[in-house]
PDB file of N, CA and C in Angstrom:
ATOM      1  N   UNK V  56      -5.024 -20.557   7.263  1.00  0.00           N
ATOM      2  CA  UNK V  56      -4.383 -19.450   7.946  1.00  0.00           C
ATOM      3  C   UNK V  56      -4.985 -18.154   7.396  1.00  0.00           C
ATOM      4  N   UNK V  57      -5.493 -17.245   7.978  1.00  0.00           N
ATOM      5  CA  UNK V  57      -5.709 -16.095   7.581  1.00  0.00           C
ATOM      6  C   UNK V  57      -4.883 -15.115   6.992  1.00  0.00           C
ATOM      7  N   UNK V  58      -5.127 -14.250   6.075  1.00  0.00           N
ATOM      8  CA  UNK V  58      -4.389 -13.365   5.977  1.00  0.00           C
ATOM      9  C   UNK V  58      -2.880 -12.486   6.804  1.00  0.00           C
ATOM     10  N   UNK V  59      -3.877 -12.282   8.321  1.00  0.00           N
ATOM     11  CA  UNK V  59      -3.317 -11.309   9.081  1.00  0.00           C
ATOM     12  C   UNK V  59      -2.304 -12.539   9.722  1.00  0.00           C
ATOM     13  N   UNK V  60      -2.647 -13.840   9.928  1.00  0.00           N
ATOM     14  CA  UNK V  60      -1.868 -14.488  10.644  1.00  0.00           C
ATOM     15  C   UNK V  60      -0.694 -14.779   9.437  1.00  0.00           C
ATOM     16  N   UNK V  61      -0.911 -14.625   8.040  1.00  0.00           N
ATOM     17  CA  UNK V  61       0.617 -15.055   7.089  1.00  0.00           C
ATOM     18  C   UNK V  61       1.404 -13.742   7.090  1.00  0.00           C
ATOM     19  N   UNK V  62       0.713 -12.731   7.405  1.00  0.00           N
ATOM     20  CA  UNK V  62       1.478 -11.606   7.796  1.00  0.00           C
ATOM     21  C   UNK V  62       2.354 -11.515   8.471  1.00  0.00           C
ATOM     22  N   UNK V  63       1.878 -11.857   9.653  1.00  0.00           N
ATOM     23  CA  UNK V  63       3.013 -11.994  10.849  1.00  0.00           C
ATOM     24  C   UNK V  63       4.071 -13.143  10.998  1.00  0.00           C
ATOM     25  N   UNK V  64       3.279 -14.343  10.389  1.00  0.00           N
ATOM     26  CA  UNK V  64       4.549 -15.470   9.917  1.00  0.00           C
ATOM     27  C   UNK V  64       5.751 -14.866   8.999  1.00  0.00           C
ATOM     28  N   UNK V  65       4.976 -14.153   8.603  1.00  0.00           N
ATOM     29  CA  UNK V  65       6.422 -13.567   7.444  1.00  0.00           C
ATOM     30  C   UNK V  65       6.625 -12.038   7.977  1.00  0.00           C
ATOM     31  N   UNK V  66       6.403 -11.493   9.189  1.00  0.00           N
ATOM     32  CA  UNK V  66       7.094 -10.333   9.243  1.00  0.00           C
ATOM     33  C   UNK V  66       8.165 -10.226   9.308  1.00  0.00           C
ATOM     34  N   UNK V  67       9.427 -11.223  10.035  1.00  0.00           N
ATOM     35  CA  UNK V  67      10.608 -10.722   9.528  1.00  0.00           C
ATOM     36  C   UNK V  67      11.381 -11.062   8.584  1.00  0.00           C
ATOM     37  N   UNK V  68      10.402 -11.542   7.382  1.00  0.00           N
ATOM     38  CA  UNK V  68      11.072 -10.693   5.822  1.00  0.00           C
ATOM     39  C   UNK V  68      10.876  -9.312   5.460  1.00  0.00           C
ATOM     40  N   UNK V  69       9.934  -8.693   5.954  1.00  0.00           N
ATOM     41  CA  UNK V  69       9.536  -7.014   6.213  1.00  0.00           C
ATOM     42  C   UNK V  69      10.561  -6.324   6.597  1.00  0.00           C
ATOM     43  N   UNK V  70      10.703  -5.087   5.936  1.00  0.00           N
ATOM     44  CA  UNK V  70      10.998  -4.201   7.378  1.00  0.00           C
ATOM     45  C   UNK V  70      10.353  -2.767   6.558  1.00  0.00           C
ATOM     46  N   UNK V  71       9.456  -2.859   5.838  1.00  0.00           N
ATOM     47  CA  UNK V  71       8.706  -1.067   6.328  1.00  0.00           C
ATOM     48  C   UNK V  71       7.513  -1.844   5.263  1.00  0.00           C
ATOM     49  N   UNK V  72       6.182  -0.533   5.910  1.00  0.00           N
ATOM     50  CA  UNK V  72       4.876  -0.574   5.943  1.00  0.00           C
ATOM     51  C   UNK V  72       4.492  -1.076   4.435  1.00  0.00           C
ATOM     52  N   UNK V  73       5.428  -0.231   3.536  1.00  0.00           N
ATOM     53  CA  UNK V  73       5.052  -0.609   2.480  1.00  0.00           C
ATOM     54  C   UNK V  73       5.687  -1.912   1.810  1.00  0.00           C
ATOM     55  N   UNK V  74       6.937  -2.398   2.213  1.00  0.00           N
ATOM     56  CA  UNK V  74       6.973  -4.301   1.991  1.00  0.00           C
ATOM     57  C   UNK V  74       5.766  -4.884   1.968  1.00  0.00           C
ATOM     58  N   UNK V  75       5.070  -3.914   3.453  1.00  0.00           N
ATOM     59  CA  UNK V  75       4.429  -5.022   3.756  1.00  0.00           C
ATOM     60  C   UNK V  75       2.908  -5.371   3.135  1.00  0.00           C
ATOM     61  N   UNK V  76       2.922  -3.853   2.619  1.00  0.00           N
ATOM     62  CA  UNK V  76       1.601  -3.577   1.687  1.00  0.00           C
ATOM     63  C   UNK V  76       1.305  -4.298   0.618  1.00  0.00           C
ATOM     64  N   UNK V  77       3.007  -4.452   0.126  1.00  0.00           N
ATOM     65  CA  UNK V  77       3.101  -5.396  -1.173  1.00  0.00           C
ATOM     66  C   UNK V  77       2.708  -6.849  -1.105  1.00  0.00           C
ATOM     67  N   UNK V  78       3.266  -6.993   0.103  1.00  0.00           N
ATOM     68  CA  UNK V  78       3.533  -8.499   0.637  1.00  0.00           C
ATOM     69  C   UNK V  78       1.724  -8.824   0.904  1.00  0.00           C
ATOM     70  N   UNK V  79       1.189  -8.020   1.122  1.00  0.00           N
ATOM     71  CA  UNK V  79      -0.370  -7.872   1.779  1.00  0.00           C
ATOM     72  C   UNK V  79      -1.152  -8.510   0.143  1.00  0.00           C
ATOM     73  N   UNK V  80      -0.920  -7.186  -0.520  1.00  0.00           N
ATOM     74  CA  UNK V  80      -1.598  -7.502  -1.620  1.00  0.00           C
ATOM     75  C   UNK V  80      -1.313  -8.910  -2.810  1.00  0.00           C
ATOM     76  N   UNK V  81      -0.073  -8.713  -2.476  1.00  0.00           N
ATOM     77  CA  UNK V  81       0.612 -10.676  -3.300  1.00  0.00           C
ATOM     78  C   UNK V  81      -0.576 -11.527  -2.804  1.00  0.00           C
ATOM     79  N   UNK V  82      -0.375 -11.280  -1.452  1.00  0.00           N
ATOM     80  CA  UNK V  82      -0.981 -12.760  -0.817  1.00  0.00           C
ATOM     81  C   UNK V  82      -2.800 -13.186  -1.312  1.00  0.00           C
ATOM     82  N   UNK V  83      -2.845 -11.293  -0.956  1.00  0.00           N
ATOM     83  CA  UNK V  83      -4.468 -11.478  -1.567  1.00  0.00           C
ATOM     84  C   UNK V  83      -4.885 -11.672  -3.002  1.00  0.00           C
ATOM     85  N   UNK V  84      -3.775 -11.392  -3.675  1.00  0.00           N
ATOM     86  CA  UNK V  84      -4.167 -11.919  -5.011  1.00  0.00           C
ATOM     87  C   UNK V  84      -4.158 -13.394  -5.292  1.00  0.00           C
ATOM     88  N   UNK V  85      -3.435 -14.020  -4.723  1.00  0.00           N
ATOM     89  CA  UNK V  85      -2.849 -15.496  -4.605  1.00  0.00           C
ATOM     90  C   UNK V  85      -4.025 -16.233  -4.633  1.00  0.00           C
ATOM     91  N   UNK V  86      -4.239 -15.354  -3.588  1.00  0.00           N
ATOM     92  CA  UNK V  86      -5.944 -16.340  -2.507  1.00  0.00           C
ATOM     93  C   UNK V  86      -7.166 -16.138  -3.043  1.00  0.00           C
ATOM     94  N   UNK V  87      -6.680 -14.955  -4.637  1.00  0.00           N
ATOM     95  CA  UNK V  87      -8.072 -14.816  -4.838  1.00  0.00           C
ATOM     96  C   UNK V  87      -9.227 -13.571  -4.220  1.00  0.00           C
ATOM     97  N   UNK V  88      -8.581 -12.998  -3.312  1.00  0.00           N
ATOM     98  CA  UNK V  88      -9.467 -11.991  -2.155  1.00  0.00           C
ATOM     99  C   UNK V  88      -9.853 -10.925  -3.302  1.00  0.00           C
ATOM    100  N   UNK V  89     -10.700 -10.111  -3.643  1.00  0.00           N
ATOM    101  CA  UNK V  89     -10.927  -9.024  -4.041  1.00  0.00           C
ATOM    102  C   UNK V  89     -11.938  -7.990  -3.467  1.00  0.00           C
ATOM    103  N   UNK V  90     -12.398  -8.169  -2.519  1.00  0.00           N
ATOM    104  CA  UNK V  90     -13.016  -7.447  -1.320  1.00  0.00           C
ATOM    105  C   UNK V  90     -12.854  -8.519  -0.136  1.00  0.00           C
ATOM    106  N   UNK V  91     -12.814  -7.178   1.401  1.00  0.00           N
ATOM    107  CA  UNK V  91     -12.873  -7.522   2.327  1.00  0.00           C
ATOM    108  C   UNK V  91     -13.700  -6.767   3.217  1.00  0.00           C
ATOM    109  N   UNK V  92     -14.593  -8.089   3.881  1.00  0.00           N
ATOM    110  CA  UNK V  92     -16.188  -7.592   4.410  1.00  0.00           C
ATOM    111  C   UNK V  92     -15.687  -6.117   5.907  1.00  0.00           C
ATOM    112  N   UNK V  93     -16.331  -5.147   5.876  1.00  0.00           N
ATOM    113  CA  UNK V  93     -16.538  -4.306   6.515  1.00  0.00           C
ATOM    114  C   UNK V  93     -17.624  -4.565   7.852  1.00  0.00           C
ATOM    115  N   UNK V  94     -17.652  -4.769   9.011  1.00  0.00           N
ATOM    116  CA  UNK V  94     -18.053  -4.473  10.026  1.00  0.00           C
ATOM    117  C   UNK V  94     -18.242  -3.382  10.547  1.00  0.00           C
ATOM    118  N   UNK V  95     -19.767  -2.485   9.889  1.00  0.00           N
ATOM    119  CA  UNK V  95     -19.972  -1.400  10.984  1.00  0.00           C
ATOM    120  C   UNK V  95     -20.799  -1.180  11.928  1.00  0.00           C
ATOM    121  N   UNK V  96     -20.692  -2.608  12.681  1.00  0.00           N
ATOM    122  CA  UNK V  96     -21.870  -2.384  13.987  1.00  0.00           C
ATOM    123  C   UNK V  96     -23.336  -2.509  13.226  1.00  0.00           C
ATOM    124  N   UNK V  97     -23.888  -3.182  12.339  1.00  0.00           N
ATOM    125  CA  UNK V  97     -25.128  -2.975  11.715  1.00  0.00           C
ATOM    126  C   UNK V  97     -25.273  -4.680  12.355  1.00  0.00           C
ATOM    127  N   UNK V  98     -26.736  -4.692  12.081  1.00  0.00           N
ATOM    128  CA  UNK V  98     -27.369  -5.894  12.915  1.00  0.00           C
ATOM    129  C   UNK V  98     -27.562  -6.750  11.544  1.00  0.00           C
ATOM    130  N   UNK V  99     -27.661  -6.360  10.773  1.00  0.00           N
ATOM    131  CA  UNK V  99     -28.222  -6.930   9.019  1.00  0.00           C
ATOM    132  C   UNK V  99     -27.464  -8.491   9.131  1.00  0.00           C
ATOM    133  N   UNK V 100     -28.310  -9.743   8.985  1.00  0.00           N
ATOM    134  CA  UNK V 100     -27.582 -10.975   8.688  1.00  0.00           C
ATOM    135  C   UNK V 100     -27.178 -10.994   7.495  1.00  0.00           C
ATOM    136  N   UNK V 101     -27.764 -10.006   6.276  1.00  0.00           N
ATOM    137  CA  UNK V 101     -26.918 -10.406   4.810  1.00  0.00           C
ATOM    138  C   UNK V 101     -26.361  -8.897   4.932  1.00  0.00           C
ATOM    139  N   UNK V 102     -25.121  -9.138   4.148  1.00  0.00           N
ATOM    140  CA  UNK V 102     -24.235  -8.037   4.053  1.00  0.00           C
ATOM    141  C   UNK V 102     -24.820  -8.064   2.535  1.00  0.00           C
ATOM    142  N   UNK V 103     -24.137  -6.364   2.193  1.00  0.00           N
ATOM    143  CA  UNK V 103     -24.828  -5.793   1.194  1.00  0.00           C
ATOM    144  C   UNK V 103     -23.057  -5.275   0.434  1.00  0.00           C
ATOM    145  N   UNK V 104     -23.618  -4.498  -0.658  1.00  0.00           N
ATOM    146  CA  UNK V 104     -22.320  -4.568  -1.463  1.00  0.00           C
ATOM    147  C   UNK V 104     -21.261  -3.430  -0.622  1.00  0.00           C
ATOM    148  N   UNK V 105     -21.962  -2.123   0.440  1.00  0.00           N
ATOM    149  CA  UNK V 105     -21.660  -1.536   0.773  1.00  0.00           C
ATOM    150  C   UNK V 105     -20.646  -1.786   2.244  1.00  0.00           C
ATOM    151  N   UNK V 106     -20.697  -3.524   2.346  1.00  0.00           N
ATOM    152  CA  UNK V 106     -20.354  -4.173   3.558  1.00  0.00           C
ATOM    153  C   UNK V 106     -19.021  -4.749   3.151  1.00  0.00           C
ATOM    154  N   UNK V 107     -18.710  -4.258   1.869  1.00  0.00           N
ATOM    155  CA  UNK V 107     -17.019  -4.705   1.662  1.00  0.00           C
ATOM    156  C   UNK V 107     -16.225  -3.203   1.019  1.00  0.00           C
ATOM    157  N   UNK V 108     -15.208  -3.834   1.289  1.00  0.00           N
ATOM    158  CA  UNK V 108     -13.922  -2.516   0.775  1.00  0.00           C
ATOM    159  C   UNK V 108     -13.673  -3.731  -0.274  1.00  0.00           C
ATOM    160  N   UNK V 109     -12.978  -2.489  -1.590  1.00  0.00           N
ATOM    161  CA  UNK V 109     -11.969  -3.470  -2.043  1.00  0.00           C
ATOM    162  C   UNK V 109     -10.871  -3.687  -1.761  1.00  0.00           C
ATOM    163  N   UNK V 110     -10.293  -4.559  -2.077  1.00  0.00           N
ATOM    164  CA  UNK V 110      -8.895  -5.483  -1.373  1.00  0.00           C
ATOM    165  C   UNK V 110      -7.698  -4.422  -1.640  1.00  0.00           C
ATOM    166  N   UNK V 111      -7.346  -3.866  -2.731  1.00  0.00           N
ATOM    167  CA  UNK V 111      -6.245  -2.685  -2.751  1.00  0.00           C
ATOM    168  C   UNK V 111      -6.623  -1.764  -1.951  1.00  0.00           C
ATOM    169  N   UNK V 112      -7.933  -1.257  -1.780  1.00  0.00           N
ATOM    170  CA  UNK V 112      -8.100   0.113  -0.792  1.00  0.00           C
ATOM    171  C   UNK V 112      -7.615  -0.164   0.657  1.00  0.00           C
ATOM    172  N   UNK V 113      -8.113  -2.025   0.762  1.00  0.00           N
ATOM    173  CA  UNK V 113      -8.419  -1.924   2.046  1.00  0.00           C
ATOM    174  C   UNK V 113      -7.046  -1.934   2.873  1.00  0.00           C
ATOM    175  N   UNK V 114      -6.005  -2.766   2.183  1.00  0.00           N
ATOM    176  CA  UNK V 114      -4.278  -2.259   2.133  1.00  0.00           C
ATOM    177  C   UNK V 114      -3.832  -1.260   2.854  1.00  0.00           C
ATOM    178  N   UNK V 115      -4.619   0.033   2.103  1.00  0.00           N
ATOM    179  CA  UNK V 115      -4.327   1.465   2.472  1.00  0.00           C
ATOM    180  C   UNK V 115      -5.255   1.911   3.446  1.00  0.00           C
ATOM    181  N   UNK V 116      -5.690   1.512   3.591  1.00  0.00           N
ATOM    182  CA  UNK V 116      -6.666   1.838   4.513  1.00  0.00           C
ATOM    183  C   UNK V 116      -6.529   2.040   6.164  1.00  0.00           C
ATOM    184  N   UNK V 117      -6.970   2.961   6.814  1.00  0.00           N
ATOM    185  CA  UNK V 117      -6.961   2.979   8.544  1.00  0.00           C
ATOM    186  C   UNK V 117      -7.189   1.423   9.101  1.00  0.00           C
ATOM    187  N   UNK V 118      -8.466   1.278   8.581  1.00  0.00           N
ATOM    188  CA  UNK V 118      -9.024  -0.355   9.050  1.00  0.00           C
ATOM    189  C   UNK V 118      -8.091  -1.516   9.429  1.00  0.00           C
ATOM    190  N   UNK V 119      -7.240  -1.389   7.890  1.00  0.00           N
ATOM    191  CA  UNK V 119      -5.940  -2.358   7.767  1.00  0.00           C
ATOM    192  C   UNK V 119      -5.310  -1.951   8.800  1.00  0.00           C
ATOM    193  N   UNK V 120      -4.970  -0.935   9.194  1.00  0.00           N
ATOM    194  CA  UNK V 120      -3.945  -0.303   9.371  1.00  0.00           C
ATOM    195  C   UNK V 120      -4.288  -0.557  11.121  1.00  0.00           C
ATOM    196  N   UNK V 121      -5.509  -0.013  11.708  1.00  0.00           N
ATOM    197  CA  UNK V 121      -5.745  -0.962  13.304  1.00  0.00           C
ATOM    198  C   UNK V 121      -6.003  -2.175  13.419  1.00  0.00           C
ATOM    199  N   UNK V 122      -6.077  -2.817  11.979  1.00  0.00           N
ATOM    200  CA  UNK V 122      -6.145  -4.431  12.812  1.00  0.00           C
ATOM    201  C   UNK V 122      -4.665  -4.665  12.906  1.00  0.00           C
ATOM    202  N   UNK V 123      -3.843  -4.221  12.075  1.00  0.00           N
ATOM    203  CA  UNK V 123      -2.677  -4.473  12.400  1.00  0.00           C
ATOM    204  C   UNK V 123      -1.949  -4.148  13.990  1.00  0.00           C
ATOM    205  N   UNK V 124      -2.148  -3.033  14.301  1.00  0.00           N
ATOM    206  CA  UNK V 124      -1.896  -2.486  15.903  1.00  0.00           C
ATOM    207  C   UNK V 124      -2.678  -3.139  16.685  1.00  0.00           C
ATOM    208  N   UNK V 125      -3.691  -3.757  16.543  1.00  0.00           N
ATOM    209  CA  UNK V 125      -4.239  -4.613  17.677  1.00  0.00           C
ATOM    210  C   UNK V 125      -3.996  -5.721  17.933  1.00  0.00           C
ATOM    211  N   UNK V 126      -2.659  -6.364  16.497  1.00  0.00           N
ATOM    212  CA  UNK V 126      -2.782  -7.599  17.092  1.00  0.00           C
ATOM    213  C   UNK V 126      -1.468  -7.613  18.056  1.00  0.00           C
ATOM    214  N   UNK V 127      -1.103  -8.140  19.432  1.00  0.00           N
ATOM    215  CA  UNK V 127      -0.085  -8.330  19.795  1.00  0.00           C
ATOM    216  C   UNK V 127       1.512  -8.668  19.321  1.00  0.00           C
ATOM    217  N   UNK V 128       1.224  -9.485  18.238  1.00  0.00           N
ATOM    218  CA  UNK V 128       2.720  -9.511  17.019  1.00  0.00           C
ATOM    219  C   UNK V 128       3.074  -8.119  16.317  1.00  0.00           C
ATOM    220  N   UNK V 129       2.732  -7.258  16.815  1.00  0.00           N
ATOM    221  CA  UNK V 129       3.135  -6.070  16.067  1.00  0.00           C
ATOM    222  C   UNK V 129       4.120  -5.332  16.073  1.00  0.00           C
ATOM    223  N   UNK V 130       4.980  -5.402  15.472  1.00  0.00           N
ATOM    224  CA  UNK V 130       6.120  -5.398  16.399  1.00  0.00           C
ATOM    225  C   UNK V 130       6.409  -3.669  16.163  1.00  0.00           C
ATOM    226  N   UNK V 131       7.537  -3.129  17.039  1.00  0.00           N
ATOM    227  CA  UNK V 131       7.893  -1.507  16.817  1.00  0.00           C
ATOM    228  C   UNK V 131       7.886  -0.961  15.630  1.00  0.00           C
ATOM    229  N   UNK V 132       8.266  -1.355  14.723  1.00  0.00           N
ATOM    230  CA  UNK V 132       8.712  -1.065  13.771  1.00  0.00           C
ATOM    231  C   UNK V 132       7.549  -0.742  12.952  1.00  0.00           C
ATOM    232  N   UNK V 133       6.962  -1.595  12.658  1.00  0.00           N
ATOM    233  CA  UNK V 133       5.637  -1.492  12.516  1.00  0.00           C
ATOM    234  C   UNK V 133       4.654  -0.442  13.121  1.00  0.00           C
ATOM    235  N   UNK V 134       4.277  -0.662  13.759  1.00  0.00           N
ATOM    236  CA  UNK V 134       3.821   0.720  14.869  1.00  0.00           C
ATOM    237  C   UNK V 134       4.258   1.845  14.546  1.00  0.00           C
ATOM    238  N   UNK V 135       5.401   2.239  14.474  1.00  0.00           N
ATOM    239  CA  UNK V 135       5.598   3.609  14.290  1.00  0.00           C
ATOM    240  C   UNK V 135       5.719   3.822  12.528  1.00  0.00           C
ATOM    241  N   UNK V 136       6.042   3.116  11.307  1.00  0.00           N
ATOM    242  CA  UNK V 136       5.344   3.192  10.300  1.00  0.00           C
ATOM    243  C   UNK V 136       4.201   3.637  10.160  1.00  0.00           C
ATOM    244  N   UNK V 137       3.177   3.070  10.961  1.00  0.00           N
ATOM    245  CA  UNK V 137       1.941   3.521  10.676  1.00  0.00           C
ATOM    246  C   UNK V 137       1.386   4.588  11.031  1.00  0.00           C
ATOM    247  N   UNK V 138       1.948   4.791  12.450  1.00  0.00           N
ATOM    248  CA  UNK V 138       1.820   6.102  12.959  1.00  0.00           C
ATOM    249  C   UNK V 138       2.410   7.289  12.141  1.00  0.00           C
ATOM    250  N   UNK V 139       3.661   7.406  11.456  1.00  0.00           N
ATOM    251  CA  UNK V 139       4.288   8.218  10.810  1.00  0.00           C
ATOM    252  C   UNK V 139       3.226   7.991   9.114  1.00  0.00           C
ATOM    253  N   UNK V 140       2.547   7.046   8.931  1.00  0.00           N
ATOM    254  CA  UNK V 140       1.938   7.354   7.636  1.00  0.00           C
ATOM    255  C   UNK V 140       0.778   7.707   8.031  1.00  0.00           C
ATOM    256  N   UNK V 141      -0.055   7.154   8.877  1.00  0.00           N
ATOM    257  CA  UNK V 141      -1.031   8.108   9.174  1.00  0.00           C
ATOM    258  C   UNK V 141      -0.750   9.644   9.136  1.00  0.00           C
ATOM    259  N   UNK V 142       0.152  10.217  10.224  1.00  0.00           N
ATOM    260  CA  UNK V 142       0.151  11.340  10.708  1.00  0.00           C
ATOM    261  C   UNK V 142       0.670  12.141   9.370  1.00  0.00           C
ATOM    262  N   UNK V 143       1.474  12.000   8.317  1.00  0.00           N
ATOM    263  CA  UNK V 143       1.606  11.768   7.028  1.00  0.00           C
ATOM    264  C   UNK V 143       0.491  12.396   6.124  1.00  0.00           C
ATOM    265  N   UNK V 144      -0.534  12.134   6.411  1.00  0.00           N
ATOM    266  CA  UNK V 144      -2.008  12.400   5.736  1.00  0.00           C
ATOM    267  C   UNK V 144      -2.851  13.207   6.381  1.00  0.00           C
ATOM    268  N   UNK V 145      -2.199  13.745   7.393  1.00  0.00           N
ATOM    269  CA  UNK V 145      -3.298  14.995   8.462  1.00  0.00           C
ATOM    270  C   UNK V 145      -2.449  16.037   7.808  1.00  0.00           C
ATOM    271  N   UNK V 146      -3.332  17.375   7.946  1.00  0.00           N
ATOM    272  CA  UNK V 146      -3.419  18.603   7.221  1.00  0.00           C
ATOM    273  C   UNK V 146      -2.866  19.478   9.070  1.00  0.00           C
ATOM    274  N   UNK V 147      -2.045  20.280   8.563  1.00  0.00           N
ATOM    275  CA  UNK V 147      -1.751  21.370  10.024  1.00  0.00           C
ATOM    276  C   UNK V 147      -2.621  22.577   9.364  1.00  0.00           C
TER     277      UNK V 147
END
């Protein structure tokens, strides 16, 4: 099972962004994860060191933060967490 899919098995033990951050990072320690590979559209068959985040950043991170909104299990609650922590971190 992937990460993102034990996420959503256990979202309703959640109920805000940062449970779930915790709950994010438990799991990845569990499993061992300490980077997670970055996809930026580059054609390269070997990824390079610059082709991973580390696993706490990546938590906090936007990246995390739209794979989560893209997947269909996402539920409201969620969604607007993120939106309110994003928007959270913009400057007026």
């Amino acid at each position: 099972m992937t990460i993102i899919d034990t996420i959503f098995a256990n979202i309703d033990r959640l109920s805000t962004l940062d449970q779930l951050q915790a709950f994010t990072r438990q799991e990845l320690n569990r499993r061992h994860i300490n980077a997670i590979a970055e996809y930026r559209g580059t054609t390269s068959e070997e990824p390079d060191d610059e082709d991973y985040i580390d696993a706490e950043e990546w938590v906090e991170s936007r990246a995390f933060y739209r794979t989560l909104l893209a997947d269909p299990r996402c539920p409201d609650w969620l969604q607007k967490d993120i939106v309110w922590r994003v928007l959270g971190e913009e400057e007026y």
